[in-house]
mmCIF file with all atom_site columns, C-alpha atoms in Angstrom:
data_model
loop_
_atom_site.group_PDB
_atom_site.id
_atom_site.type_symbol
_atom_site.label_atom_id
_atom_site.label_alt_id
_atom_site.label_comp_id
_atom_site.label_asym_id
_atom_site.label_entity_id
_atom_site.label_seq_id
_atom_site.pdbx_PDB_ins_code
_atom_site.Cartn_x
_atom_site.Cartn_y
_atom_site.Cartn_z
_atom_site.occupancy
_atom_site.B_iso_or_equiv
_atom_site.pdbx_formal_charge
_atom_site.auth_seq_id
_atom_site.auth_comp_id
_atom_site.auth_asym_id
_atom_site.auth_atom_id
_atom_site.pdbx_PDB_model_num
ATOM 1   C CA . UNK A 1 1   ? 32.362 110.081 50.471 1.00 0.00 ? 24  UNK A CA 1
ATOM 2   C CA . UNK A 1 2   ? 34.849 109.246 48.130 1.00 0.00 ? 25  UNK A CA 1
ATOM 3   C CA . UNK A 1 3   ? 36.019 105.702 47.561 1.00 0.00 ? 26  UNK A CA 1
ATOM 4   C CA . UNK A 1 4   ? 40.139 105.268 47.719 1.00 0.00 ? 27  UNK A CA 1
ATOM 5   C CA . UNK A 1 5   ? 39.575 104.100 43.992 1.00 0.00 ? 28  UNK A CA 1
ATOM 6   C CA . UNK A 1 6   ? 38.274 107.188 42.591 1.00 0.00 ? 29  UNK A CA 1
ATOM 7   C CA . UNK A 1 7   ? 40.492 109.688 44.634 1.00 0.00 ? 30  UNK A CA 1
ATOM 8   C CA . UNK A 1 8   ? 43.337 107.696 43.417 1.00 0.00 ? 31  UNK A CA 1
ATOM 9   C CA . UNK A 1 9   ? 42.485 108.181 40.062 1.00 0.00 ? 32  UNK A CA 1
ATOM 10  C CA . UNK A 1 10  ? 41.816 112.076 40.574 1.00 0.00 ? 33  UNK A CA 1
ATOM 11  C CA . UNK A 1 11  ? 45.691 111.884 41.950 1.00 0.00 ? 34  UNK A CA 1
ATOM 12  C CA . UNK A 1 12  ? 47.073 110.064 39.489 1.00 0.00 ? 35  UNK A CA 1
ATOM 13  C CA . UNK A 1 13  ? 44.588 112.140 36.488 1.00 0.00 ? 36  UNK A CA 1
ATOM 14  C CA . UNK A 1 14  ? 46.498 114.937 37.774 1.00 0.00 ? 37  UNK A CA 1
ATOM 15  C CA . UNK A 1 15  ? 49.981 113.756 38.018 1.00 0.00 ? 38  UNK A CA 1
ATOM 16  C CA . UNK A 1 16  ? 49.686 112.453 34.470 1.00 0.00 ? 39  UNK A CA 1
ATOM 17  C CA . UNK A 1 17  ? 48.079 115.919 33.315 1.00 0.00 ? 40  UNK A CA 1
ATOM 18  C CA . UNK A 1 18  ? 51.112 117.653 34.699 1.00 0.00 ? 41  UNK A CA 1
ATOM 19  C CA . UNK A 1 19  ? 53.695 115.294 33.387 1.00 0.00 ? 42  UNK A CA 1
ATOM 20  C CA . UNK A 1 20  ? 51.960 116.075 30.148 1.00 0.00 ? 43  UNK A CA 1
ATOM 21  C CA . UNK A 1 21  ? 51.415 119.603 30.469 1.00 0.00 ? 44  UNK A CA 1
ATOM 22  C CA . UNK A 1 22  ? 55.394 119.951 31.273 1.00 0.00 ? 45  UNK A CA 1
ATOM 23  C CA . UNK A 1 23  ? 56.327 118.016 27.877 1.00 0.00 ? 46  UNK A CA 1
ATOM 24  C CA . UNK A 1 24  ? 53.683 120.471 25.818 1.00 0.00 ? 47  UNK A CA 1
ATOM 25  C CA . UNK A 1 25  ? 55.619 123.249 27.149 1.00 0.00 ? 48  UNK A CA 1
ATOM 26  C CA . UNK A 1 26  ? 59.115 122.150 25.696 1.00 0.00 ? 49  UNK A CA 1
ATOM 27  C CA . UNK A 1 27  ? 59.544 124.178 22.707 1.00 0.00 ? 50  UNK A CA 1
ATOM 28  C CA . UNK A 1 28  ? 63.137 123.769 22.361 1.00 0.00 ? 51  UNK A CA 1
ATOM 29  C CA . UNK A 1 29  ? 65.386 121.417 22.745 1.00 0.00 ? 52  UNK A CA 1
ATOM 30  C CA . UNK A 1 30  ? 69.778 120.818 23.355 1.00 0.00 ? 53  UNK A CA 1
ATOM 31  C CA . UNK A 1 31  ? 71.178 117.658 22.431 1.00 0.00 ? 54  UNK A CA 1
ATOM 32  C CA . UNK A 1 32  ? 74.290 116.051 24.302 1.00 0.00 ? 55  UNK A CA 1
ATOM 33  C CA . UNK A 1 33  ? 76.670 113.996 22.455 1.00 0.00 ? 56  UNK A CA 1
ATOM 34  C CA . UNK A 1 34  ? 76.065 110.237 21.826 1.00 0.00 ? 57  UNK A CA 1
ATOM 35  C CA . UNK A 1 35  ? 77.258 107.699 20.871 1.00 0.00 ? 58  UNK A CA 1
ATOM 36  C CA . UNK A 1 36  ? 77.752 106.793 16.996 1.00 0.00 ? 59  UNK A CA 1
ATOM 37  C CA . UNK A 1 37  ? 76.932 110.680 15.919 1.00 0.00 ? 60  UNK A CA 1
ATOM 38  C CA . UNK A 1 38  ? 73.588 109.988 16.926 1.00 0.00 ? 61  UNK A CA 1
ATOM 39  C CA . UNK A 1 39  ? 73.127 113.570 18.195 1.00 0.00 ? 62  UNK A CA 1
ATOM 40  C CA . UNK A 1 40  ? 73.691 114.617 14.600 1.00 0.00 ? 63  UNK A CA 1
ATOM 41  C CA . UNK A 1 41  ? 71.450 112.237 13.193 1.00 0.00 ? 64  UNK A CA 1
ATOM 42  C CA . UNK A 1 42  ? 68.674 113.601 15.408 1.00 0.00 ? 65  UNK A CA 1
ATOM 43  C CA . UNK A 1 43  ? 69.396 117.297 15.569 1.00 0.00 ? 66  UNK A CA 1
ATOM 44  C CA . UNK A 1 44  ? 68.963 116.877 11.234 1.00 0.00 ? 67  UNK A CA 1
ATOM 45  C CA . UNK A 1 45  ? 65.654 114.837 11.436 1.00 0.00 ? 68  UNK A CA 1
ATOM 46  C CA . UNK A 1 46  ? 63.678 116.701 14.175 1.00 0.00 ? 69  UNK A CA 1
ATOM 47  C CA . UNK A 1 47  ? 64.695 119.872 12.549 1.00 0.00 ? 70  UNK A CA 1
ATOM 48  C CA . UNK A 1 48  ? 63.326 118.506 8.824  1.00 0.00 ? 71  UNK A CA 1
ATOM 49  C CA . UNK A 1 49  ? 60.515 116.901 10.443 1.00 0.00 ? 72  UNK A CA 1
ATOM 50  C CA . UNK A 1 50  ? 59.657 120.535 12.166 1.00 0.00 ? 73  UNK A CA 1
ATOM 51  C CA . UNK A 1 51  ? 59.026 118.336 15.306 1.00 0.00 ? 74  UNK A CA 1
ATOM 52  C CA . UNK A 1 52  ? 60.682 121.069 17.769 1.00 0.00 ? 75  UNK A CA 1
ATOM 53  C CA . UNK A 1 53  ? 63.222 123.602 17.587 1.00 0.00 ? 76  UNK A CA 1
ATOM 54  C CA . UNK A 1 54  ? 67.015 122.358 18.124 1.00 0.00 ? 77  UNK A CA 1
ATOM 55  C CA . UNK A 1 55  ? 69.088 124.882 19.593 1.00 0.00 ? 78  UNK A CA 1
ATOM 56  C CA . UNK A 1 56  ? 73.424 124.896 19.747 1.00 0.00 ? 79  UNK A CA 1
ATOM 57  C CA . UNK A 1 57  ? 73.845 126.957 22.724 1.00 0.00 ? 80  UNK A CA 1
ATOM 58  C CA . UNK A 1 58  ? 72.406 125.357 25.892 1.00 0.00 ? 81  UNK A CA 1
ATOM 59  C CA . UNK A 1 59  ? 71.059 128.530 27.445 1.00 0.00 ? 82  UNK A CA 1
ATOM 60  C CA . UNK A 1 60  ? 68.434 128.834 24.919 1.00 0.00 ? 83  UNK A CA 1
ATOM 61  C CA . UNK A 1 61  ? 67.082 124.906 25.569 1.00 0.00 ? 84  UNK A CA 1
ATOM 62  C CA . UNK A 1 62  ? 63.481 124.183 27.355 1.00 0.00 ? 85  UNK A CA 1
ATOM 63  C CA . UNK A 1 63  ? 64.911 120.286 27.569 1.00 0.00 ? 86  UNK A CA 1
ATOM 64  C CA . UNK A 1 64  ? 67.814 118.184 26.913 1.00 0.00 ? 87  UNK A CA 1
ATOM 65  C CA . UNK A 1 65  ? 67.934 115.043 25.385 1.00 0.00 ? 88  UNK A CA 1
ATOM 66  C CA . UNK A 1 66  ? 70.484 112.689 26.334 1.00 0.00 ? 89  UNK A CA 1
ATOM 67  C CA . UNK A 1 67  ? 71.125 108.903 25.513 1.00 0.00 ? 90  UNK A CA 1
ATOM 68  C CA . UNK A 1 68  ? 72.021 107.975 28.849 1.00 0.00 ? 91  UNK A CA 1
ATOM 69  C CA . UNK A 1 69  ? 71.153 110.100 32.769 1.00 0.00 ? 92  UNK A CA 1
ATOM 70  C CA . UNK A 1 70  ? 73.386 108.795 35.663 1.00 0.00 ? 93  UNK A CA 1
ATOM 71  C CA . UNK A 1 71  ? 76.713 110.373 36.832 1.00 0.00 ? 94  UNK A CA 1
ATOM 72  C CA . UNK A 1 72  ? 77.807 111.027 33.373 1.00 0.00 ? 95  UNK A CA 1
ATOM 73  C CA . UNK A 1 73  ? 74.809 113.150 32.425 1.00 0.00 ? 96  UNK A CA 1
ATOM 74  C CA . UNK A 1 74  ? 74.746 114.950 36.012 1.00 0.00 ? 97  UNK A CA 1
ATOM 75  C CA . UNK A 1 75  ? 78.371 116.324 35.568 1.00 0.00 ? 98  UNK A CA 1
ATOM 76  C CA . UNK A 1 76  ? 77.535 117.602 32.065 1.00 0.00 ? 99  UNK A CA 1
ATOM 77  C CA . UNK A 1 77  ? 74.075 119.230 33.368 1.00 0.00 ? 100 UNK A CA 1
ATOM 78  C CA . UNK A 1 78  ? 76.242 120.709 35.813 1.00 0.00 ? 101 UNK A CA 1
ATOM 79  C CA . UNK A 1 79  ? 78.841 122.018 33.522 1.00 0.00 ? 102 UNK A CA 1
ATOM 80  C CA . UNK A 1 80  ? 75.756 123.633 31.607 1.00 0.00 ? 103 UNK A CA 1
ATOM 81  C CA . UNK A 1 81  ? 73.609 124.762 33.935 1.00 0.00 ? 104 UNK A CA 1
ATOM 82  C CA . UNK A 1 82  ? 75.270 124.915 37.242 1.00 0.00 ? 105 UNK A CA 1
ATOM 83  C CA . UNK A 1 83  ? 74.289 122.421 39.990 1.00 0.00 ? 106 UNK A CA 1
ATOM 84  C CA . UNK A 1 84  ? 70.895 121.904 41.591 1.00 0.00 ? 107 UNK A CA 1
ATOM 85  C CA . UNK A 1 85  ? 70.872 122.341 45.210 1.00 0.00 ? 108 UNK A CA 1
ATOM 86  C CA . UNK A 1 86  ? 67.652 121.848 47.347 1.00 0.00 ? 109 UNK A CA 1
ATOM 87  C CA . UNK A 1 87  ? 69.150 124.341 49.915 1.00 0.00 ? 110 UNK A CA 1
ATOM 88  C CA . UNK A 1 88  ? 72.004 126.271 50.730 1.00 0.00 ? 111 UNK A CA 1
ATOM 89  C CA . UNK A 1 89  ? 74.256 123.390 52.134 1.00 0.00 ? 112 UNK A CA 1
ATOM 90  C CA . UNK A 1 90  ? 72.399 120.258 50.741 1.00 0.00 ? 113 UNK A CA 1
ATOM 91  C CA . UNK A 1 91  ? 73.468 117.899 47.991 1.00 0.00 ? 114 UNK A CA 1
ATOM 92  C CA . UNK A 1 92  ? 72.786 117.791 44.815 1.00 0.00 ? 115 UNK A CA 1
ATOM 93  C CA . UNK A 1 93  ? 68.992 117.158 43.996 1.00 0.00 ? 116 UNK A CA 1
ATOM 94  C CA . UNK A 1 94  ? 69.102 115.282 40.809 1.00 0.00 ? 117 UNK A CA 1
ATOM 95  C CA . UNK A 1 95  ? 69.293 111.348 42.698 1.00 0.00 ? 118 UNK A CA 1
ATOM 96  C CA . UNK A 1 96  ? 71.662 108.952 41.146 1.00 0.00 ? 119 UNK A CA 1
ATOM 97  C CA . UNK A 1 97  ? 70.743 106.461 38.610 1.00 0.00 ? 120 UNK A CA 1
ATOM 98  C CA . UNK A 1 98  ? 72.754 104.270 37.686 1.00 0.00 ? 121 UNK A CA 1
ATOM 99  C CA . UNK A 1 99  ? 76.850 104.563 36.999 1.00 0.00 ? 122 UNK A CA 1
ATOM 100 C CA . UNK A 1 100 ? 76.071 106.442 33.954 1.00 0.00 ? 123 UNK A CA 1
ATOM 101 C CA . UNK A 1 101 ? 76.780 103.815 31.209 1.00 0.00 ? 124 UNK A CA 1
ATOM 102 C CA . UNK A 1 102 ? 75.197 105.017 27.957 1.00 0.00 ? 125 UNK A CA 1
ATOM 103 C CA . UNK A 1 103 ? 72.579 101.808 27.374 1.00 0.00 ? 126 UNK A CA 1
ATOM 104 C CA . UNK A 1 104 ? 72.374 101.248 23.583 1.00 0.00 ? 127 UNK A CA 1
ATOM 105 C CA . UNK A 1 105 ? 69.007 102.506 22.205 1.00 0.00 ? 128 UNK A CA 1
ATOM 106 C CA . UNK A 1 106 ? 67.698 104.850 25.053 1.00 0.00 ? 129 UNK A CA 1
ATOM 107 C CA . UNK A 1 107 ? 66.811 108.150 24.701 1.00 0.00 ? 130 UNK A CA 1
ATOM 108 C CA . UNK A 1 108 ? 65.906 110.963 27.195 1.00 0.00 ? 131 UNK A CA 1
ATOM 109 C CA . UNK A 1 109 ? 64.449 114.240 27.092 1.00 0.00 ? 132 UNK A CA 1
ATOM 110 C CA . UNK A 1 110 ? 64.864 115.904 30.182 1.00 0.00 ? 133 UNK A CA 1
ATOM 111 C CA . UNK A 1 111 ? 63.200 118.901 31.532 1.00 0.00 ? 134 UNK A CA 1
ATOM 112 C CA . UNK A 1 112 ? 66.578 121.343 31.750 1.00 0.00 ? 135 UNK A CA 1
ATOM 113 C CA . UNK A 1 113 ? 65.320 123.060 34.895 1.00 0.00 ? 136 UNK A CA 1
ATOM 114 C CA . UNK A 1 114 ? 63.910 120.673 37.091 1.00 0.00 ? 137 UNK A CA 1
ATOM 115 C CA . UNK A 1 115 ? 66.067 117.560 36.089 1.00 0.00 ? 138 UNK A CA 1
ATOM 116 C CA . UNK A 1 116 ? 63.364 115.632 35.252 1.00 0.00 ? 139 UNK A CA 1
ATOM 117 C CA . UNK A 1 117 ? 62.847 113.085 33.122 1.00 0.00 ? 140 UNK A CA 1
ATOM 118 C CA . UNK A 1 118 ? 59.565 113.985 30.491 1.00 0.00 ? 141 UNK A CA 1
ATOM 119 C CA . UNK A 1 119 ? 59.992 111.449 27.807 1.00 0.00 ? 142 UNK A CA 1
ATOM 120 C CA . UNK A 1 120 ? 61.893 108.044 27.221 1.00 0.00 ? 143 UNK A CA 1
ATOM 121 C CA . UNK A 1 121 ? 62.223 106.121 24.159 1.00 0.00 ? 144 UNK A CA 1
ATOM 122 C CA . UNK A 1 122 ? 63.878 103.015 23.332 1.00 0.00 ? 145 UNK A CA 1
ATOM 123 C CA . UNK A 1 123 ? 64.635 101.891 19.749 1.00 0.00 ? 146 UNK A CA 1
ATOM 124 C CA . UNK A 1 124 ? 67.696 99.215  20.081 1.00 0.00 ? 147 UNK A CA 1
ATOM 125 C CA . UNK A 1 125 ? 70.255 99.586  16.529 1.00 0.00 ? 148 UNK A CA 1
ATOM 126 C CA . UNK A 1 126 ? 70.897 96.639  14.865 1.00 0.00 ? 149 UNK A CA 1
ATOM 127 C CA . UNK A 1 127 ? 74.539 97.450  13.956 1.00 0.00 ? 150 UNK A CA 1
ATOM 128 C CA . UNK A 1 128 ? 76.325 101.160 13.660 1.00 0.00 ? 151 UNK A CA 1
ATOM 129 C CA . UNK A 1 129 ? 76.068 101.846 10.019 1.00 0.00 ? 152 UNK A CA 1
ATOM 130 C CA . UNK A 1 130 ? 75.418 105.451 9.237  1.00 0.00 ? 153 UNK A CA 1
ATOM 131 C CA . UNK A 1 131 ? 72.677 103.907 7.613  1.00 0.00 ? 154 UNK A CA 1
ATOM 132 C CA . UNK A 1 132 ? 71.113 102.343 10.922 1.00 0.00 ? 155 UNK A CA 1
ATOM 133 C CA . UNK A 1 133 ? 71.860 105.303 12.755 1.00 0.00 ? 156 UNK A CA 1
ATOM 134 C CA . UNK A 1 134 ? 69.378 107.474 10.473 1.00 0.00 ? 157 UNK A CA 1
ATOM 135 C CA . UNK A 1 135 ? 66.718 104.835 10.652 1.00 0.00 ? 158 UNK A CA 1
ATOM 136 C CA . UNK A 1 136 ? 66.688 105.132 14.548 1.00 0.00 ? 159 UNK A CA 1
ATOM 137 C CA . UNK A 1 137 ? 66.872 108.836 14.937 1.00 0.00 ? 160 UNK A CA 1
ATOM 138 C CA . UNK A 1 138 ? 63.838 108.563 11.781 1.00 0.00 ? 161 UNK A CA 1
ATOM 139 C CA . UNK A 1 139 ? 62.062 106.701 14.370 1.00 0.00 ? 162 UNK A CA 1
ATOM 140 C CA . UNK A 1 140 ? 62.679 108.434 17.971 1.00 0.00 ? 163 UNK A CA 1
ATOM 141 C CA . UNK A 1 141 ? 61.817 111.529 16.410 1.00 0.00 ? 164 UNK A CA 1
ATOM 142 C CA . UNK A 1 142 ? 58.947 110.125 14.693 1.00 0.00 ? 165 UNK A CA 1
ATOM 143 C CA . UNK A 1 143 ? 57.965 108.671 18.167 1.00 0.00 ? 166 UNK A CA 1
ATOM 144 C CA . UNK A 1 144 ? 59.189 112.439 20.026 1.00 0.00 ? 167 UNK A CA 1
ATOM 145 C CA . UNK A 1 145 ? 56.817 114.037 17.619 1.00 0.00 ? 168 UNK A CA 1
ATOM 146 C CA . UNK A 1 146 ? 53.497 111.902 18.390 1.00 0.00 ? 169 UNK A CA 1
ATOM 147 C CA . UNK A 1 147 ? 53.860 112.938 21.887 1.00 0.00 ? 170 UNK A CA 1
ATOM 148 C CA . UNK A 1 148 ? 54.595 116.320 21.332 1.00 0.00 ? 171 UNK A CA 1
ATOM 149 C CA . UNK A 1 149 ? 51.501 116.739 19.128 1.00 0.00 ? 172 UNK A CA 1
ATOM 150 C CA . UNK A 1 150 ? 49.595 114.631 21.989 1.00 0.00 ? 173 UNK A CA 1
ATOM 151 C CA . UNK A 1 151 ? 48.896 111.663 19.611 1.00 0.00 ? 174 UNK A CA 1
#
């Protein structure tokens, strides 16, 4: 018989395995606006970098990446992609977090189908300069890439 120990690390093996096997299968990738240009700033490094394919039109995206989820980033999912229902007269699926305040320095990348949230970085700016804005989208898609490539 198994101890709770080892079947809990089978469950949780798995759960991480599938968390990474949904993030290997983004291939492409729609940003949302944020703050500072940001957006821009990213779109132009992970597309030198070759660290995944940016598209323009929504339709075409595996994943979005956002720097903020809440309210905010629920209405603009919807306005892309249509609501997510769990049944014909439930609520929306995606659950709540948060009043949908952009926090400075988080990023998202979130699985465009399901809703779900595959990858979150942090890297807080020290100011707003154009300058400091390409040093942290150098950086998140330095640190988007790693996991991408499984490093």
């Amino acid at each position: 018989m198994r101890s709770a120990a080892a079947v809990g690390a089978m469950v949780l093996g798995i759960a991480i395995s599938a968390g990474a096997a949904d993030l290997q299968s983004v291939k492409s990738v729609y940003l949302l606006p944020m703050a500072n240009g940001m957006d821009q700033y990213l779109a132009g490094r992970l597309t030198a970098g070759s660290v995944i394919q940016v598209v323009t039109d929504p339709k075409k995206a595996d994943a979005v990446l956002s720097d903020h989820v809440g309210e905010t980033f629920e209405k603009s999912m919807d306005d892309l992609y249509g609501a997510v229902l769990t049944s014909k007269d439930a609520s929306p699926a995606f659950a709540r977090v948060g009043g949908g305040q952009r926090s400075r320095g988080t990023f998202f990348l979130v699985d465009r189908k399901t809703r779900d949230i595959l990858w979150s970085d942090e890297e807080v700016p020290k100011g707003t300069s154009p300058k400091e804005t390409r040093r942290i989208a150098a950086r998140i898609a330095d640190h988007l890439g790693k996991v991408l490539k499984g490093k």
